[in-house]
Amino acid sequence: VCIWGTPMTATDQPSAADVPSEVADEVDEARLAEVMRVVPLGAGVLAGTAVALLVIGYLAIYLLVFLARGVVG
Amino acid sequence: MTEQPAEAHEQRILGTELLWAFGVGVLIAAILGMIVFTALTRDINPPSNVERLDPKTLHLSGEFAEHNLGTVVGADGGVTVRVIATQFMFVPRCIAVPRGRPVTLRFAAPDVLHGLLITGTNVNTMVVPGFVSQVHTEFTRTGDLLMPCHEYCGLGHSEMWATVQVVPDDEFKPDREGRVPCAQR
């Protein structure tokens, strides 16, 4: 590849492997499988808790405030 | 990682997503069902009256002429309140209504868009020039309630408010013409 007349070669470019933080971690497949097994459960618990709080708040206002204020139409 | 566990993970995630979608569907259906149920059994609906009138002449004659404004009890005992919302006041500035009886509130505007709510109740509507805003309600407790304009209508908007005087039914006495003014306090 040549951009603006300057040849770009592999030899004048630093390798990502020169920087330790850029080197990919070694993956422990068994550990990854264990994490992947509980990810859907964790996501469900987190989202479920958030939605449950929201629905409880909505129901509390609807039943205890809105309906208590009487008819309108 | 072998192909088998990866597929199992994908299936588990898909199953979780489907379960979540089902749960959210049930929640939405339950909330909509509750709203429809209360609308049908307790008569709680958004005000949806569509009735036109000429905003340029509404104060000259007809329903919203000055002598018709305020609270009036009809021959059938029905309580109707007529109010004009204008920059920057409600006319009249105080309306009397009975507690525990159906009341029909009718509003009209001759100039710009206004809105109103009555504190502590579900009364909340826009008042659009050219239309009559109508709200049916029943006041459940006595006292003076604030009725401010809640739609910015100009520089004097913050001064635009009225009082709704909710009185016990036995103190709600119409005169010979069926009109009920606010009590002086």
PDB file of C-alpha atoms in Angstrom:
ATOM      1  CA  VAL A   1       0.000   0.000   0.000  1.00  0.00           C
ATOM      2  CA  CYS A   2       1.309   3.415  -0.891  1.00  0.00           C
ATOM      3  CA  ILE A   3      -0.287   6.600   0.398  1.00  0.00           C
ATOM      4  CA  TRP A   4       1.047   9.976  -0.761  1.00  0.00           C
ATOM      5  CA  GLY A   5       4.119   8.312  -2.147  1.00  0.00           C
ATOM      6  CA  THR A   6       5.261   6.925   1.147  1.00  0.00           C
ATOM      7  CA  PRO A   7       5.455   3.174   1.224  1.00  0.00           C
ATOM      8  CA  MET A   8       3.774   1.600   4.234  1.00  0.00           C
ATOM      9  CA  THR A   9       5.400  -1.596   5.246  1.00  0.00           C
ATOM     10  CA  ALA A  10       5.026  -3.901   8.174  1.00  0.00           C
ATOM     11  CA  THR A  11       8.505  -3.153   9.324  1.00  0.00           C
ATOM     12  CA  ASP A  12       7.949   0.557  10.064  1.00  0.00           C
ATOM     13  CA  GLN A  13       4.664   0.052  11.934  1.00  0.00           C
ATOM     14  CA  PRO A  14       4.589  -0.870  15.623  1.00  0.00           C
ATOM     15  CA  SER A  15       2.910  -4.140  16.420  1.00  0.00           C
ATOM     16  CA  ALA A  16       0.005  -4.241  18.891  1.00  0.00           C
ATOM     17  CA  ALA A  17       1.807  -7.084  20.548  1.00  0.00           C
ATOM     18  CA  ASP A  18       4.493  -4.602  21.657  1.00  0.00           C
ATOM     19  CA  VAL A  19       2.086  -3.159  24.224  1.00  0.00           C
ATOM     20  CA  PRO A  20       1.125  -5.692  26.933  1.00  0.00           C
ATOM     21  CA  SER A  21      -2.351  -4.187  27.437  1.00  0.00           C
ATOM     22  CA  GLU A  22      -3.141  -4.666  23.755  1.00  0.00           C
ATOM     23  CA  VAL A  23      -2.515  -8.371  23.853  1.00  0.00           C
ATOM     24  CA  ALA A  24      -5.729 -10.338  24.163  1.00  0.00           C
ATOM     25  CA  ASP A  25      -6.203 -12.170  27.445  1.00  0.00           C
ATOM     26  CA  GLU A  26      -6.144 -15.867  27.398  1.00  0.00           C
ATOM     27  CA  VAL A  27      -9.676 -17.178  27.640  1.00  0.00           C
ATOM     28  CA  ASP A  28     -10.476 -19.951  30.044  1.00  0.00           C
ATOM     29  CA  GLU A  29     -13.188 -21.734  28.090  1.00  0.00           C
ATOM     30  CA  ALA A  30     -14.683 -23.451  31.128  1.00  0.00           C
ATOM     31  CA  ARG A  31     -14.907 -20.187  33.029  1.00  0.00           C
ATOM     32  CA  LEU A  32     -16.432 -18.441  30.009  1.00  0.00           C
ATOM     33  CA  ALA A  33     -19.034 -21.200  29.708  1.00  0.00           C
ATOM     34  CA  GLU A  34     -19.921 -20.748  33.373  1.00  0.00           C
ATOM     35  CA  VAL A  35     -20.312 -16.978  32.949  1.00  0.00           C
ATOM     36  CA  MET A  36     -22.402 -17.407  29.816  1.00  0.00           C
ATOM     37  CA  ARG A  37     -24.645 -19.795  31.709  1.00  0.00           C
ATOM     38  CA  VAL A  38     -25.644 -17.216  34.326  1.00  0.00           C
ATOM     39  CA  VAL A  39     -25.722 -14.123  32.089  1.00  0.00           C
ATOM     40  CA  PRO A  40     -29.391 -14.530  31.000  1.00  0.00           C
ATOM     41  CA  LEU A  41     -30.450 -15.097  34.610  1.00  0.00           C
ATOM     42  CA  GLY A  42     -28.590 -11.992  35.820  1.00  0.00           C
ATOM     43  CA  ALA A  43     -30.016  -9.870  33.020  1.00  0.00           C
ATOM     44  CA  GLY A  44     -33.492 -11.160  33.818  1.00  0.00           C
ATOM     45  CA  VAL A  45     -33.161 -10.409  37.523  1.00  0.00           C
ATOM     46  CA  LEU A  46     -31.815  -6.898  36.883  1.00  0.00           C
ATOM     47  CA  ALA A  47     -34.398  -5.961  34.264  1.00  0.00           C
ATOM     48  CA  GLY A  48     -37.175  -7.683  36.211  1.00  0.00           C
ATOM     49  CA  THR A  49     -36.369  -5.759  39.375  1.00  0.00           C
ATOM     50  CA  ALA A  50     -36.272  -2.454  37.498  1.00  0.00           C
ATOM     51  CA  VAL A  51     -39.580  -3.099  35.728  1.00  0.00           C
ATOM     52  CA  ALA A  52     -41.206  -4.393  38.915  1.00  0.00           C
ATOM     53  CA  LEU A  53     -40.293  -1.171  40.744  1.00  0.00           C
ATOM     54  CA  LEU A  54     -41.678   0.878  37.854  1.00  0.00           C
ATOM     55  CA  VAL A  55     -44.944  -1.081  37.755  1.00  0.00           C
ATOM     56  CA  ILE A  56     -45.348  -0.905  41.544  1.00  0.00           C
ATOM     57  CA  GLY A  57     -44.904   2.888  41.372  1.00  0.00           C
ATOM     58  CA  TYR A  58     -47.421   3.145  38.532  1.00  0.00           C
ATOM     59  CA  LEU A  59     -49.977   0.974  40.318  1.00  0.00           C
ATOM     60  CA  ALA A  60     -49.554   2.887  43.578  1.00  0.00           C
ATOM     61  CA  ILE A  61     -50.246   6.226  41.866  1.00  0.00           C
ATOM     62  CA  TYR A  62     -53.062   4.824  39.728  1.00  0.00           C
ATOM     63  CA  LEU A  63     -54.888   3.052  42.554  1.00  0.00           C
ATOM     64  CA  LEU A  64     -54.134   5.311  45.513  1.00  0.00           C
ATOM     65  CA  VAL A  65     -54.076   8.744  43.864  1.00  0.00           C
ATOM     66  CA  PHE A  66     -55.811   8.708  40.497  1.00  0.00           C
ATOM     67  CA  LEU A  67     -58.804   6.489  41.329  1.00  0.00           C
ATOM     68  CA  ALA A  68     -59.152   8.042  44.780  1.00  0.00           C
ATOM     69  CA  ARG A  69     -59.673  11.454  43.208  1.00  0.00           C
ATOM     70  CA  GLY A  70     -62.979  10.376  41.724  1.00  0.00           C
ATOM     71  CA  VAL A  71     -64.663  10.172  38.386  1.00  0.00           C
ATOM     72  CA  VAL A  72     -63.807  12.296  35.398  1.00  0.00           C
ATOM     73  CA  GLY A  73     -64.863  12.121  31.797  1.00  0.00           C
TER      74      GLY A  73
ATOM     75  CA  MET B   1     -15.052 -23.856  22.834  1.00  0.00           C
ATOM     76  CA  THR B   2     -16.944 -26.600  21.035  1.00  0.00           C
ATOM     77  CA  GLU B   3     -19.984 -25.912  18.814  1.00  0.00           C
ATOM     78  CA  GLN B   4     -22.427 -27.573  21.218  1.00  0.00           C
ATOM     79  CA  PRO B   5     -22.078 -25.237  24.245  1.00  0.00           C
ATOM     80  CA  ALA B   6     -22.212 -22.133  22.012  1.00  0.00           C
ATOM     81  CA  GLU B   7     -25.498 -23.304  20.580  1.00  0.00           C
ATOM     82  CA  ALA B   8     -26.790 -24.074  24.046  1.00  0.00           C
ATOM     83  CA  HIS B   9     -25.899 -20.531  25.172  1.00  0.00           C
ATOM     84  CA  GLU B  10     -27.712 -19.027  22.219  1.00  0.00           C
ATOM     85  CA  GLN B  11     -30.770 -21.150  22.919  1.00  0.00           C
ATOM     86  CA  ARG B  12     -30.745 -20.111  26.565  1.00  0.00           C
ATOM     87  CA  ILE B  13     -30.456 -16.417  25.682  1.00  0.00           C
ATOM     88  CA  LEU B  14     -33.220 -16.765  23.089  1.00  0.00           C
ATOM     89  CA  GLY B  15     -35.403 -18.500  25.651  1.00  0.00           C
ATOM     90  CA  THR B  16     -34.787 -15.699  28.151  1.00  0.00           C
ATOM     91  CA  GLU B  17     -35.661 -13.052  25.567  1.00  0.00           C
ATOM     92  CA  LEU B  18     -38.868 -14.828  24.599  1.00  0.00           C
ATOM     93  CA  LEU B  19     -39.823 -15.209  28.244  1.00  0.00           C
ATOM     94  CA  TRP B  20     -39.141 -11.508  28.807  1.00  0.00           C
ATOM     95  CA  ALA B  21     -41.204 -10.531  25.772  1.00  0.00           C
ATOM     96  CA  PHE B  22     -44.063 -12.685  27.041  1.00  0.00           C
ATOM     97  CA  GLY B  23     -43.825 -11.148  30.527  1.00  0.00           C
ATOM     98  CA  VAL B  24     -43.855  -7.601  29.167  1.00  0.00           C
ATOM     99  CA  GLY B  25     -46.821  -8.505  26.967  1.00  0.00           C
ATOM    100  CA  VAL B  26     -48.713  -9.783  30.012  1.00  0.00           C
ATOM    101  CA  LEU B  27     -47.877  -6.592  31.943  1.00  0.00           C
ATOM    102  CA  ILE B  28     -49.070  -4.323  29.136  1.00  0.00           C
ATOM    103  CA  ALA B  29     -52.251  -6.363  28.724  1.00  0.00           C
ATOM    104  CA  ALA B  30     -52.893  -6.222  32.485  1.00  0.00           C
ATOM    105  CA  ILE B  31     -52.409  -2.439  32.648  1.00  0.00           C
ATOM    106  CA  LEU B  32     -54.577  -1.816  29.573  1.00  0.00           C
ATOM    107  CA  GLY B  33     -57.191  -4.196  30.992  1.00  0.00           C
ATOM    108  CA  MET B  34     -57.214  -2.304  34.275  1.00  0.00           C
ATOM    109  CA  ILE B  35     -57.675   1.035  32.459  1.00  0.00           C
ATOM    110  CA  VAL B  36     -60.544  -0.349  30.342  1.00  0.00           C
ATOM    111  CA  PHE B  37     -62.124  -1.970  33.418  1.00  0.00           C
ATOM    112  CA  THR B  38     -62.116   1.264  35.434  1.00  0.00           C
ATOM    113  CA  ALA B  39     -63.336   3.212  32.383  1.00  0.00           C
ATOM    114  CA  LEU B  40     -66.321   0.874  32.027  1.00  0.00           C
ATOM    115  CA  THR B  41     -67.156   0.313  35.690  1.00  0.00           C
ATOM    116  CA  ARG B  42     -66.233   3.655  37.281  1.00  0.00           C
ATOM    117  CA  ASP B  43     -66.813   5.965  34.325  1.00  0.00           C
ATOM    118  CA  ILE B  44     -63.279   7.335  34.321  1.00  0.00           C
ATOM    119  CA  ASN B  45     -62.342   8.503  30.833  1.00  0.00           C
ATOM    120  CA  PRO B  46     -60.307  11.233  29.202  1.00  0.00           C
ATOM    121  CA  PRO B  47     -62.594  14.198  28.413  1.00  0.00           C
ATOM    122  CA  SER B  48     -63.378  13.865  24.725  1.00  0.00           C
ATOM    123  CA  ASN B  49     -66.017  16.448  23.887  1.00  0.00           C
ATOM    124  CA  VAL B  50     -65.899  17.934  20.385  1.00  0.00           C
ATOM    125  CA  GLU B  51     -68.179  20.929  20.123  1.00  0.00           C
ATOM    126  CA  ARG B  52     -67.479  24.003  18.052  1.00  0.00           C
ATOM    127  CA  LEU B  53     -68.335  27.643  18.679  1.00  0.00           C
ATOM    128  CA  ASP B  54     -67.208  30.971  17.254  1.00  0.00           C
ATOM    129  CA  PRO B  55     -64.510  32.431  19.551  1.00  0.00           C
ATOM    130  CA  LYS B  56     -65.010  35.943  18.160  1.00  0.00           C
ATOM    131  CA  THR B  57     -68.633  36.191  19.264  1.00  0.00           C
ATOM    132  CA  LEU B  58     -68.915  33.764  22.174  1.00  0.00           C
ATOM    133  CA  HIS B  59     -69.201  36.585  24.739  1.00  0.00           C
ATOM    134  CA  LEU B  60     -71.947  38.442  22.855  1.00  0.00           C
ATOM    135  CA  SER B  61     -74.751  35.934  22.949  1.00  0.00           C
ATOM    136  CA  GLY B  62     -75.526  32.317  23.564  1.00  0.00           C
ATOM    137  CA  GLU B  63     -74.220  29.951  26.172  1.00  0.00           C
ATOM    138  CA  PHE B  64     -71.090  31.884  27.151  1.00  0.00           C
ATOM    139  CA  ALA B  65     -72.653  35.356  27.340  1.00  0.00           C
ATOM    140  CA  GLU B  66     -71.845  37.049  30.649  1.00  0.00           C
ATOM    141  CA  HIS B  67     -75.225  36.386  32.301  1.00  0.00           C
ATOM    142  CA  ASN B  68     -74.855  32.650  31.647  1.00  0.00           C
ATOM    143  CA  LEU B  69     -71.446  32.264  33.245  1.00  0.00           C
ATOM    144  CA  GLY B  70     -70.932  30.571  36.594  1.00  0.00           C
ATOM    145  CA  THR B  71     -72.841  27.754  38.244  1.00  0.00           C
ATOM    146  CA  VAL B  72     -76.414  26.966  37.360  1.00  0.00           C
ATOM    147  CA  VAL B  73     -78.727  24.179  38.464  1.00  0.00           C
ATOM    148  CA  GLY B  74     -81.025  23.000  35.706  1.00  0.00           C
ATOM    149  CA  ALA B  75     -84.654  21.962  36.013  1.00  0.00           C
ATOM    150  CA  ASP B  76     -83.543  18.335  36.175  1.00  0.00           C
ATOM    151  CA  GLY B  77     -81.209  19.113  39.091  1.00  0.00           C
ATOM    152  CA  GLY B  78     -78.072  18.816  36.979  1.00  0.00           C
ATOM    153  CA  VAL B  79     -75.254  21.198  37.921  1.00  0.00           C
ATOM    154  CA  THR B  80     -73.503  22.952  35.045  1.00  0.00           C
ATOM    155  CA  VAL B  81     -70.632  25.414  35.333  1.00  0.00           C
ATOM    156  CA  ARG B  82     -69.699  27.709  32.450  1.00  0.00           C
ATOM    157  CA  VAL B  83     -66.390  29.541  32.502  1.00  0.00           C
ATOM    158  CA  ILE B  84     -64.530  31.673  29.964  1.00  0.00           C
ATOM    159  CA  ALA B  85     -60.768  31.363  30.011  1.00  0.00           C
ATOM    160  CA  THR B  86     -59.225  34.535  28.651  1.00  0.00           C
ATOM    161  CA  GLN B  87     -55.948  36.435  28.921  1.00  0.00           C
ATOM    162  CA  PHE B  88     -55.337  36.554  31.885  1.00  0.00           C
ATOM    163  CA  MET B  89     -58.269  35.448  33.997  1.00  0.00           C
ATOM    164  CA  PHE B  90     -61.097  33.009  34.345  1.00  0.00           C
ATOM    165  CA  VAL B  91     -64.587  34.521  34.245  1.00  0.00           C
ATOM    166  CA  PRO B  92     -65.991  34.129  36.844  1.00  0.00           C
ATOM    167  CA  ARG B  93     -62.991  33.955  39.168  1.00  0.00           C
ATOM    168  CA  CYS B  94     -64.796  31.768  41.673  1.00  0.00           C
ATOM    169  CA  ILE B  95     -67.244  28.950  41.035  1.00  0.00           C
ATOM    170  CA  ALA B  96     -69.354  27.106  43.578  1.00  0.00           C
ATOM    171  CA  VAL B  97     -70.028  23.387  43.204  1.00  0.00           C
ATOM    172  CA  PRO B  98     -71.675  20.799  45.452  1.00  0.00           C
ATOM    173  CA  ARG B  99     -69.861  17.843  46.964  1.00  0.00           C
ATOM    174  CA  GLY B 100     -70.987  14.378  45.943  1.00  0.00           C
ATOM    175  CA  ARG B 101     -73.117  15.352  42.963  1.00  0.00           C
ATOM    176  CA  PRO B 102     -72.340  15.056  39.249  1.00  0.00           C
ATOM    177  CA  VAL B 103     -71.101  18.364  37.861  1.00  0.00           C
ATOM    178  CA  THR B 104     -70.567  19.345  34.234  1.00  0.00           C
ATOM    179  CA  LEU B 105     -67.821  21.892  33.667  1.00  0.00           C
ATOM    180  CA  ARG B 106     -67.823  23.765  30.346  1.00  0.00           C
ATOM    181  CA  PHE B 107     -65.030  26.076  29.269  1.00  0.00           C
ATOM    182  CA  ALA B 108     -64.438  28.278  26.237  1.00  0.00           C
ATOM    183  CA  ALA B 109     -61.639  30.634  25.193  1.00  0.00           C
ATOM    184  CA  PRO B 110     -62.016  33.739  22.973  1.00  0.00           C
ATOM    185  CA  ASP B 111     -58.326  34.450  22.418  1.00  0.00           C
ATOM    186  CA  VAL B 112     -55.515  31.919  22.746  1.00  0.00           C
ATOM    187  CA  LEU B 113     -54.891  28.403  23.949  1.00  0.00           C
ATOM    188  CA  HIS B 114     -55.426  27.940  27.690  1.00  0.00           C
ATOM    189  CA  GLY B 115     -55.538  24.928  29.977  1.00  0.00           C
ATOM    190  CA  LEU B 116     -56.656  24.229  33.484  1.00  0.00           C
ATOM    191  CA  LEU B 117     -56.620  21.750  36.291  1.00  0.00           C
ATOM    192  CA  ILE B 118     -58.383  21.674  39.631  1.00  0.00           C
ATOM    193  CA  THR B 119     -55.998  20.722  42.392  1.00  0.00           C
ATOM    194  CA  GLY B 120     -56.679  17.460  44.178  1.00  0.00           C
ATOM    195  CA  THR B 121     -59.049  16.234  41.465  1.00  0.00           C
ATOM    196  CA  ASN B 122     -58.708  14.564  38.082  1.00  0.00           C
ATOM    197  CA  VAL B 123     -60.088  17.608  36.261  1.00  0.00           C
ATOM    198  CA  ASN B 124     -57.490  18.581  33.705  1.00  0.00           C
ATOM    199  CA  THR B 125     -58.204  19.887  30.222  1.00  0.00           C
ATOM    200  CA  MET B 126     -57.048  22.196  27.487  1.00  0.00           C
ATOM    201  CA  VAL B 127     -59.246  25.101  26.423  1.00  0.00           C
ATOM    202  CA  VAL B 128     -58.879  25.625  22.702  1.00  0.00           C
ATOM    203  CA  PRO B 129     -60.374  28.679  20.958  1.00  0.00           C
ATOM    204  CA  GLY B 130     -63.206  27.527  18.714  1.00  0.00           C
ATOM    205  CA  PHE B 131     -64.157  24.535  20.865  1.00  0.00           C
ATOM    206  CA  VAL B 132     -66.043  23.915  24.099  1.00  0.00           C
ATOM    207  CA  SER B 133     -64.041  21.903  26.624  1.00  0.00           C
ATOM    208  CA  GLN B 134     -66.355  19.805  28.737  1.00  0.00           C
ATOM    209  CA  VAL B 135     -65.503  17.723  31.790  1.00  0.00           C
ATOM    210  CA  HIS B 136     -67.889  15.646  33.888  1.00  0.00           C
ATOM    211  CA  THR B 137     -66.810  15.049  37.454  1.00  0.00           C
ATOM    212  CA  GLU B 138     -67.917  14.681  41.045  1.00  0.00           C
ATOM    213  CA  PHE B 139     -66.133  16.483  43.854  1.00  0.00           C
ATOM    214  CA  THR B 140     -65.436  14.264  46.823  1.00  0.00           C
ATOM    215  CA  ARG B 141     -64.351  16.755  49.503  1.00  0.00           C
ATOM    216  CA  THR B 142     -65.321  20.258  50.491  1.00  0.00           C
ATOM    217  CA  GLY B 143     -63.009  23.236  50.541  1.00  0.00           C
ATOM    218  CA  ASP B 144     -61.512  25.877  48.264  1.00  0.00           C
ATOM    219  CA  LEU B 145     -59.559  24.343  45.415  1.00  0.00           C
ATOM    220  CA  LEU B 146     -57.159  26.233  43.193  1.00  0.00           C
ATOM    221  CA  MET B 147     -57.815  26.206  39.453  1.00  0.00           C
ATOM    222  CA  PRO B 148     -54.772  27.646  37.644  1.00  0.00           C
ATOM    223  CA  CYS B 149     -54.191  28.008  33.920  1.00  0.00           C
ATOM    224  CA  HIS B 150     -51.567  25.408  33.058  1.00  0.00           C
ATOM    225  CA  GLU B 151     -50.944  26.300  29.423  1.00  0.00           C
ATOM    226  CA  TYR B 152     -48.651  29.278  28.911  1.00  0.00           C
ATOM    227  CA  CYS B 153     -50.918  31.952  27.425  1.00  0.00           C
ATOM    228  CA  GLY B 154     -48.864  35.138  27.639  1.00  0.00           C
ATOM    229  CA  LEU B 155     -47.047  37.442  30.040  1.00  0.00           C
ATOM    230  CA  GLY B 156     -49.855  37.379  32.621  1.00  0.00           C
ATOM    231  CA  HIS B 157     -50.183  33.586  32.587  1.00  0.00           C
ATOM    232  CA  SER B 158     -48.985  33.160  36.157  1.00  0.00           C
ATOM    233  CA  GLU B 159     -51.748  35.487  37.390  1.00  0.00           C
ATOM    234  CA  MET B 160     -54.471  33.460  35.718  1.00  0.00           C
ATOM    235  CA  TRP B 161     -56.234  31.326  38.277  1.00  0.00           C
ATOM    236  CA  ALA B 162     -59.641  30.830  39.827  1.00  0.00           C
ATOM    237  CA  THR B 163     -61.119  29.229  42.925  1.00  0.00           C
ATOM    238  CA  VAL B 164     -63.470  26.262  43.001  1.00  0.00           C
ATOM    239  CA  GLN B 165     -65.553  26.393  46.139  1.00  0.00           C
ATOM    240  CA  VAL B 166     -66.790  22.896  46.955  1.00  0.00           C
ATOM    241  CA  VAL B 167     -69.622  23.094  49.491  1.00  0.00           C
ATOM    242  CA  PRO B 168     -71.677  20.398  51.222  1.00  0.00           C
ATOM    243  CA  ASP B 169     -74.792  19.511  49.267  1.00  0.00           C
ATOM    244  CA  ASP B 170     -77.125  20.934  51.945  1.00  0.00           C
ATOM    245  CA  GLU B 171     -75.392  24.337  51.686  1.00  0.00           C
ATOM    246  CA  PHE B 172     -75.569  24.374  47.906  1.00  0.00           C
ATOM    247  CA  LYS B 173     -78.708  26.442  47.424  1.00  0.00           C
ATOM    248  CA  PRO B 174     -79.601  27.858  44.013  1.00  0.00           C
ATOM    249  CA  ASP B 175     -81.572  31.128  43.753  1.00  0.00           C
ATOM    250  CA  ARG B 176     -84.821  31.467  41.842  1.00  0.00           C
ATOM    251  CA  GLU B 177     -82.981  31.447  38.533  1.00  0.00           C
ATOM    252  CA  GLY B 178     -81.039  28.373  39.509  1.00  0.00           C
ATOM    253  CA  ARG B 179     -77.756  30.252  39.920  1.00  0.00           C
ATOM    254  CA  VAL B 180     -75.309  29.550  42.736  1.00  0.00           C
ATOM    255  CA  PRO B 181     -72.682  32.220  43.495  1.00  0.00           C
ATOM    256  CA  CYS B 182     -69.600  31.680  45.622  1.00  0.00           C
ATOM    257  CA  ALA B 183     -70.048  32.310  49.333  1.00  0.00           C
ATOM    258  CA  GLN B 184     -68.243  35.417  50.581  1.00  0.00           C
ATOM    259  CA  ARG B 185     -65.564  34.459  53.088  1.00  0.00           C
TER     260      ARG B 185
END
